[in-house]
PDB file of C-alpha atoms in Angstrom:
ATOM      1  CA  MET A   1      10.880-113.350 115.763  1.00  0.00           C
ATOM      2  CA  PRO A   2      14.575-113.450 115.316  1.00  0.00           C
ATOM      3  CA  ALA A   3      16.585-110.240 114.867  1.00  0.00           C
ATOM      4  CA  LEU A   4      17.646-110.839 111.286  1.00  0.00           C
ATOM      5  CA  PRO A   5      14.280-111.188 109.618  1.00  0.00           C
ATOM      6  CA  ARG A   6      12.779-108.282 111.598  1.00  0.00           C
ATOM      7  CA  ARG A   7      15.926-105.896 110.913  1.00  0.00           C
ATOM      8  CA  LEU A   8      15.822-106.901 107.382  1.00  0.00           C
ATOM      9  CA  LYS A   9      12.419-105.851 106.886  1.00  0.00           C
ATOM     10  CA  GLU A  10      12.843-102.612 108.884  1.00  0.00           C
ATOM     11  CA  ALA A  11      15.862-101.625 106.811  1.00  0.00           C
ATOM     12  CA  ARG A  12      14.252-102.525 103.507  1.00  0.00           C
ATOM     13  CA  GLN A  13      11.232-100.491 104.450  1.00  0.00           C
ATOM     14  CA  ARG A  14      13.591 -97.425 105.522  1.00  0.00           C
ATOM     15  CA  ALA A  15      15.325 -97.665 102.230  1.00  0.00           C
ATOM     16  CA  ALA A  16      11.731 -97.507 100.579  1.00  0.00           C
ATOM     17  CA  LEU A  17      12.583-100.651  98.453  1.00  0.00           C
ATOM     18  CA  SER A  18      10.064-103.573  97.596  1.00  0.00           C
ATOM     19  CA  GLN A  19      11.176-107.015  98.451  1.00  0.00           C
ATOM     20  CA  GLU A  20      11.614-107.715  94.673  1.00  0.00           C
ATOM     21  CA  LYS A  21      13.753-104.567  94.042  1.00  0.00           C
ATOM     22  CA  LEU A  22      15.943-105.367  96.992  1.00  0.00           C
ATOM     23  CA  GLY A  23      16.388-108.799  95.963  1.00  0.00           C
ATOM     24  CA  ILE A  24      17.211-107.958  92.292  1.00  0.00           C
ATOM     25  CA  GLU A  25      19.824-105.356  93.543  1.00  0.00           C
ATOM     26  CA  ALA A  26      21.397-107.884  95.919  1.00  0.00           C
ATOM     27  CA  GLY A  27      21.866-110.220  92.928  1.00  0.00           C
ATOM     28  CA  LEU A  28      18.987-112.617  93.099  1.00  0.00           C
ATOM     29  CA  ASP A  29      17.155-114.075  90.195  1.00  0.00           C
ATOM     30  CA  PRO A  30      14.424-111.448  89.244  1.00  0.00           C
ATOM     31  CA  MET A  31      11.988-114.316  88.815  1.00  0.00           C
ATOM     32  CA  SER A  32      12.329-115.530  92.508  1.00  0.00           C
ATOM     33  CA  ALA A  33      13.690-112.351  94.226  1.00  0.00           C
ATOM     34  CA  SER A  34      10.374-111.372  95.872  1.00  0.00           C
ATOM     35  CA  ALA A  35       9.472-114.674  97.107  1.00  0.00           C
ATOM     36  CA  ARG A  36      13.093-115.279  98.399  1.00  0.00           C
ATOM     37  CA  MET A  37      13.270-111.956 100.314  1.00  0.00           C
ATOM     38  CA  ASN A  38       9.570-112.657 101.627  1.00  0.00           C
ATOM     39  CA  ARG A  39      10.844-116.013 102.984  1.00  0.00           C
ATOM     40  CA  TYR A  40      13.879-114.166 104.589  1.00  0.00           C
ATOM     41  CA  GLU A  41      11.783-111.528 106.218  1.00  0.00           C
ATOM     42  CA  LEU A  42       9.275-114.229 107.681  1.00  0.00           C
ATOM     43  CA  GLY A  43      12.137-116.151 109.044  1.00  0.00           C
ATOM     44  CA  LYS A  44      11.288-119.284 107.260  1.00  0.00           C
ATOM     45  CA  ARG A  45      14.761-119.210 105.514  1.00  0.00           C
ATOM     46  CA  ILE A  46      18.041-117.672 106.555  1.00  0.00           C
ATOM     47  CA  PRO A  47      20.119-116.064 103.832  1.00  0.00           C
ATOM     48  CA  ASN A  48      23.952-117.190 103.730  1.00  0.00           C
ATOM     49  CA  LEU A  49      26.518-114.467 104.876  1.00  0.00           C
ATOM     50  CA  GLU A  50      27.490-113.645 101.258  1.00  0.00           C
ATOM     51  CA  LEU A  51      23.847-112.613 100.355  1.00  0.00           C
ATOM     52  CA  VAL A  52      23.558-110.870 103.820  1.00  0.00           C
ATOM     53  CA  GLU A  53      26.614-108.758 102.983  1.00  0.00           C
ATOM     54  CA  ARG A  54      25.267-107.764  99.527  1.00  0.00           C
ATOM     55  CA  ILE A  55      21.769-106.865 101.215  1.00  0.00           C
ATOM     56  CA  ALA A  56      23.689-104.743 103.749  1.00  0.00           C
ATOM     57  CA  ASP A  57      25.466-103.001 100.729  1.00  0.00           C
ATOM     58  CA  VAL A  58      22.442-102.234  98.920  1.00  0.00           C
ATOM     59  CA  LEU A  59      20.672-101.064 102.279  1.00  0.00           C
ATOM     60  CA  ARG A  60      23.660 -99.018 103.168  1.00  0.00           C
ATOM     61  CA  VAL A  61      23.798-100.684 106.625  1.00  0.00           C
ATOM     62  CA  PRO A  62      26.688-102.589 108.338  1.00  0.00           C
ATOM     63  CA  THR A  63      26.248-106.350 107.918  1.00  0.00           C
ATOM     64  CA  ALA A  64      26.695-106.739 111.715  1.00  0.00           C
ATOM     65  CA  TYR A  65      23.363-104.814 112.148  1.00  0.00           C
ATOM     66  CA  PHE A  66      21.468-107.987 111.139  1.00  0.00           C
ATOM     67  CA  TYR A  67      23.355-110.101 113.599  1.00  0.00           C
ATOM     68  CA  ALA A  68      23.297-107.839 116.776  1.00  0.00           C
ATOM     69  CA  VAL A  69      21.532-109.462 119.615  1.00  0.00           C
ATOM     70  CA  GLY A  70      19.995-106.386 121.093  1.00  0.00           C
ATOM     71  CA  ASP A  71      18.196-103.563 119.607  1.00  0.00           C
ATOM     72  CA  ASP A  72      20.546-100.896 121.437  1.00  0.00           C
ATOM     73  CA  GLU A  73      23.793-102.492 119.909  1.00  0.00           C
ATOM     74  CA  ALA A  74      21.874-102.582 116.465  1.00  0.00           C
ATOM     75  CA  GLU A  75      21.003 -98.984 116.882  1.00  0.00           C
ATOM     76  CA  LEU A  76      24.606 -98.149 117.712  1.00  0.00           C
ATOM     77  CA  LEU A  77      25.876-100.031 114.694  1.00  0.00           C
ATOM     78  CA  LEU A  78      23.533 -97.963 112.369  1.00  0.00           C
ATOM     79  CA  ARG A  79      24.460 -94.719 113.817  1.00  0.00           C
ATOM     80  CA  PHE A  80      28.420 -95.636 113.937  1.00  0.00           C
ATOM     81  CA  HIS A  81      28.209 -96.801 110.302  1.00  0.00           C
ATOM     82  CA  GLU A  82      26.785 -93.332 109.384  1.00  0.00           C
ATOM     83  CA  LEU A  83      29.624 -91.443 110.903  1.00  0.00           C
ATOM     84  CA  SER A  84      32.799 -90.107 108.991  1.00  0.00           C
ATOM     85  CA  ASN A  85      36.163 -91.840 109.753  1.00  0.00           C
ATOM     86  CA  GLN A  86      37.057 -88.741 111.835  1.00  0.00           C
ATOM     87  CA  ASN A  87      33.862 -88.926 113.820  1.00  0.00           C
ATOM     88  CA  ARG A  88      34.294 -92.743 114.284  1.00  0.00           C
ATOM     89  CA  ALA A  89      37.373 -92.095 115.805  1.00  0.00           C
ATOM     90  CA  LYS A  90      35.881 -89.391 118.183  1.00  0.00           C
ATOM     91  CA  ALA A  91      33.080 -91.812 119.076  1.00  0.00           C
ATOM     92  CA  ILE A  92      35.529 -94.605 119.871  1.00  0.00           C
ATOM     93  CA  ALA A  93      37.396 -92.194 122.119  1.00  0.00           C
ATOM     94  CA  PHE A  94      34.274 -91.146 123.946  1.00  0.00           C
ATOM     95  CA  VAL A  95      33.117 -94.749 124.558  1.00  0.00           C
ATOM     96  CA  CYS A  96      36.520 -95.663 125.938  1.00  0.00           C
ATOM     97  CA  SER A  97      36.309 -92.813 128.200  1.00  0.00           C
ATOM     98  CA  LEU A  98      33.103 -93.954 129.682  1.00  0.00           C
ATOM     99  CA  ARG A  99      34.682 -97.173 130.921  1.00  0.00           C
ATOM    100  CA  ASP A 100      36.796 -94.834 133.104  1.00  0.00           C
ATOM    101  CA  LEU A 101      33.780 -93.379 135.017  1.00  0.00           C
TER     102      LEU A 101
END
């Protein structure tokens, strides 16, 4: 299964939202929200970038999380997104220091 559908479902479940609720909060028509989100999670349809951005906002994850190729990269994006600006700077400095090892 491609990354986007799998990560979409995982993030939605972590947020404890139904497909319908997520779709409505992301701005989809309430009459089709559940069916559309189901198709996205099954990989039968791919949401456009604008919708993925709205979904990411609702789920409080970075948009890039849905497009990350590897699971390690996706996990880092989630953890980085949760950090304060000050701690983000520290994380970047730490990662840069690892290159010198």
